[in-house]
Amino acid sequence: MEIPDMASLKLQSRPEMFDFEGISMTHFFTDNWEKLKNFQARPDDILIATYPKAGTTWVSYILDLLYFGNDDLERQTSKPIYMRIPCLEACFQEFSTVTGTEMADNLPTSPRLIKTHLPVQFVPKSFWEQNSRIVYVARNAKDNAVSYFHFDRMNMVQPDPGDWNSFIEKFMKGKNVFGPWYDHVSGWWEKKQTYSNLLYLFYEDLVEDTGREVERLSSFLGLSTSVEEREKITKGVQFDAMKQNNMTNHVNLPFMDFKISPFMRKGKVGDWKCHFTVAQNEQFDEVYKQKMKKTTVRFRTEI
Ligand code: A3P
């Protein structure tokens, strides 16, 4: 598999956001749309689906260790997680000749681990036809918004977030890349009611008891991981371990400015309290009630 030449990145300015079939997107995630729609999933593919900043990298790394942690030292020591587990819709032509679908097509592993931030209605239909396993990770709206704000500040391939106040206004209107958080988490939640090969995880549960969630994942995937292995994995995926690990902390991505904010930022439940004013929190709760009134999915904003 070709490794994109990150050093050749030539990005003049941040991308524009536009409406794409009702969802705010940037061209980085729509330029390869035909190939994306026609992507051929396999029955043993594992799709990791999330709204951005819900813990994608965390769960990706857990799955990677569950499947390949013991038998492939090179993978663990020299291949960043975003190269092991491609983002299906990604198409960063400014600095890579390889699209997300090509990376997925060329994955040498079995199963293939693939990630996506697509809202459920955009997922290539072959995943449903093949009955592939899907792990969805959701995070409470307030912490998700805070994390997304800092991510957009430091990530030059994302639209400029503006200040916190304008970002939170945009978030409540659903004007973020990959669309409204509300529809994303509830759309996937509804899908779970009819598609049994979908495991719906919560970031808050992962923080509360990572070992329990590793076990839950292992059993959903039908793996027989020993207690010792699971303990080893649980230790390796702790926030501090992943922050130190250059294969998981995204330190090599030149379009991320760690001086503004690190990728592995805080990893906490309840950090929103350091950002929301009382008035913002009240307004957010009001909007939340309206937007989430039809769904039964429930989140914890503290643990
Ligand atoms: P914060 O910005 O709140 O720190 P994604 O991988 O979907 O982009 O999500 C990134 C968020 O998940 C960041 O949140 C990051 O710190 C957090 N995260 C990543 N690994 C984690 C871990 N091992 N434990 C807790 N949080 C983690």
Coordinates of C-alpha atoms and ligand atoms in Angstrom, one line a residue:
M1 CA 0.0 0.0 0.0
E2 CA 1.3 3.4 -0.9
I3 CA 1.9 5.7 2.0
P4 CA 0.8 9.3 1.1
D5 CA 3.6 11.8 0.9
M6 CA 2.5 14.0 3.7
A7 CA 5.4 16.3 3.3
S8 CA 4.3 17.4 -0.1
L9 CA 1.1 19.0 1.3
K10 CA 0.3 22.2 -0.4
L11 CA -2.8 23.7 1.0
Q12 CA -3.5 27.3 0.2
S13 CA -6.3 27.9 2.6
R14 CA -8.9 26.1 4.6
P15 CA -11.7 24.4 2.7
E16 CA -15.2 25.8 2.2
M17 CA -18.2 24.0 3.6
F18 CA -21.2 23.5 1.3
D19 CA -24.5 21.7 1.4
F20 CA -24.3 18.2 0.1
E21 CA -27.6 16.4 -0.1
G22 CA -28.6 18.2 3.1
I23 CA -25.4 17.6 5.0
S24 CA -22.5 20.2 5.4
M25 CA -19.4 18.8 3.8
T26 CA -16.1 19.8 2.4
H27 CA -14.8 18.6 -0.9
F28 CA -12.3 16.4 0.9
F29 CA -15.1 14.0 1.6
T30 CA -17.2 14.3 -1.5
D31 CA -14.6 14.4 -4.3
N32 CA -14.6 10.6 -4.6
W33 CA -18.4 10.1 -4.3
E34 CA -19.0 7.8 -7.2
K35 CA -16.3 5.3 -6.1
L36 CA -17.5 5.7 -2.5
K37 CA -21.1 4.9 -3.4
N38 CA -19.9 1.8 -5.3
F39 CA -17.4 0.6 -2.8
Q40 CA -17.5 -3.2 -2.5
A41 CA -17.7 -4.2 1.2
R42 CA -17.0 -7.8 2.2
P43 CA -18.8 -9.9 4.8
D44 CA -15.9 -9.9 7.1
D45 CA -15.2 -6.1 6.9
I46 CA -15.5 -4.2 10.2
L47 CA -16.7 -0.6 9.7
I48 CA -16.0 1.8 12.6
A49 CA -18.5 4.7 12.3
T50 CA -18.6 7.8 14.3
Y51 CA -19.5 11.5 14.3
P52 CA -16.1 13.2 14.3
K53 CA -14.4 13.5 17.7
A54 CA -16.5 10.8 19.4
G55 CA -13.5 8.5 20.0
T56 CA -12.9 7.1 16.5
T57 CA -9.1 6.7 17.0
W58 CA -9.6 5.1 20.4
V59 CA -11.9 2.4 19.2
S60 CA -9.9 2.0 16.0
Y61 CA -6.8 1.2 18.0
I62 CA -8.7 -1.2 20.3
L63 CA -9.9 -3.1 17.3
D64 CA -6.5 -3.0 15.7
L65 CA -5.0 -4.6 18.8
L66 CA -7.8 -7.1 19.2
Y67 CA -7.1 -8.4 15.7
F68 CA -3.5 -7.7 15.0
G69 CA -1.8 -6.8 18.3
N70 CA 0.0 -10.0 18.8
D71 CA 1.1 -11.1 15.3
D72 CA 2.3 -8.0 13.5
L73 CA 5.1 -6.1 15.3
E74 CA 5.9 -3.9 12.3
R75 CA 2.3 -2.8 12.0
Q76 CA 2.3 -1.7 15.6
T77 CA 5.6 0.1 15.5
S78 CA 5.9 1.8 12.1
K79 CA 2.4 2.3 10.7
P80 CA 0.3 5.2 12.0
I81 CA -3.3 4.2 12.9
Y82 CA -4.8 6.3 10.1
M83 CA -2.7 4.2 7.6
R84 CA -3.9 1.0 9.1
I85 CA -7.5 1.9 9.2
P86 CA -8.4 4.2 6.3
C87 CA -11.2 6.8 6.3
L88 CA -13.4 5.5 3.5
E89 CA -14.7 8.9 2.3
A90 CA -11.3 10.7 2.5
C91 CA -10.0 12.2 -0.7
F92 CA -7.1 14.6 0.0
Q93 CA -5.7 15.0 -3.5
E94 CA -3.6 18.1 -2.4
F95 CA -1.2 15.8 -0.7
S96 CA -2.1 12.2 -1.4
T97 CA -2.6 10.2 -4.6
V98 CA -4.5 7.6 -2.7
T99 CA -8.2 7.9 -1.9
G100 CA -9.9 6.3 1.1
T101 CA -11.6 3.7 -1.1
E102 CA -8.3 2.8 -2.8
M103 CA -6.6 2.4 0.6
A104 CA -9.5 0.2 1.7
D105 CA -9.4 -1.8 -1.5
N106 CA -5.7 -2.4 -1.0
L107 CA -5.7 -3.4 2.7
P108 CA -3.8 -6.6 3.0
T109 CA -5.5 -7.7 6.2
S110 CA -8.4 -9.9 6.9
P111 CA -10.6 -8.6 8.2
R112 CA -10.3 -5.1 6.8
L113 CA -10.8 -2.4 9.4
I114 CA -12.3 0.7 7.8
K115 CA -13.5 3.9 9.4
T116 CA -16.2 6.4 8.4
H117 CA -17.8 9.6 9.6
L118 CA -20.7 9.3 7.2
P119 CA -24.2 9.8 8.4
V120 CA -26.0 6.4 8.1
Q121 CA -27.9 7.3 4.9
F122 CA -24.6 7.9 3.1
V123 CA -23.0 4.5 3.9
P124 CA -22.3 2.5 0.7
K125 CA -25.1 0.0 0.3
S126 CA -22.7 -3.0 0.0
F127 CA -22.1 -2.9 3.7
W128 CA -25.7 -3.6 4.4
E129 CA -25.9 -6.2 1.6
Q130 CA -22.8 -8.0 2.9
N131 CA -24.1 -7.8 6.5
S132 CA -20.7 -6.5 7.6
R133 CA -20.1 -5.8 11.2
I134 CA -20.3 -2.2 12.3
V135 CA -19.1 -0.5 15.5
Y136 CA -20.7 2.9 16.0
V137 CA -19.3 5.2 18.8
A138 CA -21.2 8.1 20.1
R139 CA -20.2 10.8 22.5
N140 CA -22.4 13.3 24.4
A141 CA -23.1 16.4 22.4
K142 CA -21.5 18.9 24.7
D143 CA -18.1 17.2 25.0
N144 CA -18.3 16.2 21.3
A145 CA -18.8 19.9 20.4
V146 CA -15.9 21.1 22.6
S147 CA -13.6 18.4 21.1
Y148 CA -14.7 19.3 17.5
F149 CA -14.1 23.0 18.2
H150 CA -10.5 22.4 19.2
F151 CA -10.0 20.0 16.4
D152 CA -11.2 22.6 13.8
R153 CA -8.8 25.1 15.3
M154 CA -5.7 23.0 14.9
N155 CA -6.6 21.1 11.7
M156 CA -6.0 23.1 8.6
V157 CA -8.0 20.8 6.4
Q158 CA -11.2 21.7 8.3
P159 CA -13.1 24.9 8.0
D160 CA -12.2 27.7 10.4
P161 CA -14.3 27.3 13.6
G162 CA -14.3 30.9 14.5
D163 CA -14.5 31.6 18.2
W164 CA -16.3 29.3 20.7
N165 CA -19.4 31.3 20.7
S166 CA -19.9 31.2 17.0
F167 CA -18.9 27.5 16.8
I168 CA -21.5 26.5 19.4
E169 CA -24.2 28.4 17.4
K170 CA -23.1 26.5 14.3
F171 CA -23.1 23.2 16.1
M172 CA -26.7 23.8 17.3
K173 CA -27.7 24.5 13.7
G174 CA -25.9 21.3 12.5
K175 CA -23.5 23.3 10.3
N176 CA -20.4 21.2 10.9
V177 CA -18.6 18.9 8.5
F178 CA -20.7 15.6 8.4
G179 CA -23.8 17.5 9.4
P180 CA -25.8 17.7 12.6
W181 CA -24.6 15.7 15.6
Y182 CA -28.3 15.1 16.5
D183 CA -29.2 13.4 13.3
H184 CA -26.0 11.4 13.1
V185 CA -26.3 9.8 16.5
S186 CA -30.0 9.2 16.3
G187 CA -29.9 8.0 12.6
W188 CA -27.4 5.3 13.6
W189 CA -29.4 4.5 16.7
E190 CA -32.5 3.9 14.6
K191 CA -30.4 1.7 12.2
K192 CA -29.4 -0.5 15.2
Q193 CA -33.0 -1.4 15.7
T194 CA -33.2 -3.2 12.4
Y195 CA -29.6 -4.1 11.6
S196 CA -28.3 -6.6 14.2
N197 CA -24.7 -6.5 13.2
L198 CA -24.3 -3.1 14.6
L199 CA -22.7 -2.5 18.1
Y200 CA -23.5 1.0 19.4
L201 CA -20.9 2.1 21.9
F202 CA -20.7 5.3 24.1
Y203 CA -17.5 7.2 24.7
E204 CA -18.6 7.8 28.3
D205 CA -18.8 4.0 28.9
L206 CA -15.3 3.6 27.5
V207 CA -14.0 6.2 29.9
E208 CA -15.9 4.7 32.8
D209 CA -14.6 1.2 32.3
T210 CA -12.4 0.6 29.3
G211 CA -11.8 -3.1 30.1
R212 CA -15.5 -3.8 30.1
E213 CA -16.0 -2.2 26.7
V214 CA -13.0 -4.1 25.3
E215 CA -14.7 -7.3 26.4
R216 CA -17.9 -6.1 24.9
L217 CA -16.2 -5.4 21.6
S218 CA -14.3 -8.7 21.7
S219 CA -17.5 -10.7 22.2
F220 CA -19.4 -8.7 19.5
L221 CA -16.6 -9.6 17.1
G222 CA -16.7 -13.2 18.1
L223 CA -13.1 -13.2 19.2
S224 CA -11.8 -15.4 22.0
T225 CA -9.4 -13.0 23.7
S226 CA -7.9 -14.1 26.9
V227 CA -8.2 -12.1 30.1
E228 CA -4.4 -11.3 29.9
E229 CA -4.7 -10.1 26.4
R230 CA -7.6 -7.9 27.2
E231 CA -5.8 -6.4 30.2
K232 CA -2.8 -5.7 28.0
I233 CA -4.9 -4.0 25.4
T234 CA -6.8 -2.0 28.0
K235 CA -3.5 -0.7 29.4
G236 CA -2.1 0.1 25.9
V237 CA -5.2 2.2 25.0
Q238 CA -5.3 4.4 28.0
F239 CA -5.2 8.1 27.1
D240 CA -1.7 8.8 28.3
A241 CA -0.3 5.7 26.5
M242 CA -2.0 6.8 23.3
K243 CA -0.8 10.3 23.7
Q244 CA 2.8 9.1 24.0
N245 CA 2.5 6.7 21.1
N246 CA 3.5 8.3 17.8
M247 CA 1.5 5.7 15.9
T248 CA -1.8 6.9 17.6
N249 CA -1.2 10.6 18.5
H250 CA -1.3 11.9 14.9
V251 CA 1.9 13.8 15.5
N252 CA 3.1 13.2 11.9
L253 CA 0.3 14.9 10.1
P254 CA 1.6 18.2 8.8
F255 CA -1.8 19.9 8.5
M256 CA -2.4 19.6 12.3
D257 CA -0.9 22.4 14.4
F258 CA -0.2 20.9 17.8
K259 CA 0.9 24.3 19.0
I260 CA -2.8 25.3 18.8
S261 CA -4.1 22.1 20.3
P262 CA -2.9 18.5 20.4
F263 CA -4.9 15.7 18.8
M264 CA -4.9 13.8 22.0
R265 CA -6.3 16.8 23.9
K266 CA -7.9 15.9 27.3
G267 CA -9.9 12.7 26.8
K268 CA -12.4 13.5 29.5
V269 CA -16.1 13.4 30.2
G270 CA -17.4 16.7 31.4
D271 CA -14.8 19.0 29.9
W272 CA -17.7 21.0 28.4
K273 CA -18.1 22.6 31.8
C274 CA -14.8 24.5 31.2
H275 CA -16.3 25.9 27.9
F276 CA -20.0 26.5 28.2
T277 CA -21.3 29.7 29.9
V278 CA -24.5 29.3 31.9
A279 CA -26.5 31.0 29.1
Q280 CA -24.9 28.8 26.4
N281 CA -25.7 25.7 28.5
E282 CA -29.3 26.7 28.9
Q283 CA -29.8 27.5 25.2
F284 CA -28.0 24.2 24.3
D285 CA -30.3 22.2 26.5
E286 CA -33.3 23.8 25.0
V287 CA -32.2 23.1 21.4
Y288 CA -31.2 19.6 22.5
K289 CA -34.7 18.8 23.8
Q290 CA -36.2 19.9 20.5
K291 CA -33.8 18.1 18.3
M292 CA -33.7 14.8 20.2
K293 CA -37.4 14.5 21.1
K294 CA -38.1 11.7 18.7
T295 CA -35.2 9.4 19.6
T296 CA -34.7 7.1 22.5
V297 CA -30.9 7.3 22.6
R298 CA -29.7 8.7 25.9
F299 CA -26.3 10.2 26.8
R300 CA -24.4 11.0 29.9
T301 CA -22.7 14.4 30.1
E302 CA -20.9 13.4 33.3
I303 CA -19.9 10.1 34.9
Ligands
A3P1 P1 -10.8 15.5 23.4 O1 -10.6 16.5 22.3 O2 -12.0 15.8 24.3 O3 -9.6 15.3 24.2 P2 -11.6 11.1 17.3 O4 -10.6 10.0 17.4 O5 -13.0 10.7 16.9 O6 -11.1 12.3 16.5 O7 -11.8 11.6 18.8 C1 -10.8 12.4 19.5 C2 -11.2 12.5 20.9 O8 -11.1 11.3 21.6 C3 -10.3 13.5 21.6 O9 -11.1 14.1 22.7 C4 -9.3 12.6 22.2 O10 -8.5 13.1 23.3 C5 -10.2 11.4 22.6 N1 -9.5 10.2 22.9 C6 -8.7 9.5 22.0 N2 -8.1 8.4 22.6 C7 -8.6 8.4 23.9 C8 -8.4 7.6 25.0 N3 -7.5 6.6 25.0 N4 -9.0 7.9 26.2 C9 -9.9 8.9 26.2 N5 -10.1 9.8 25.2 C10 -9.5 9.5 24.0

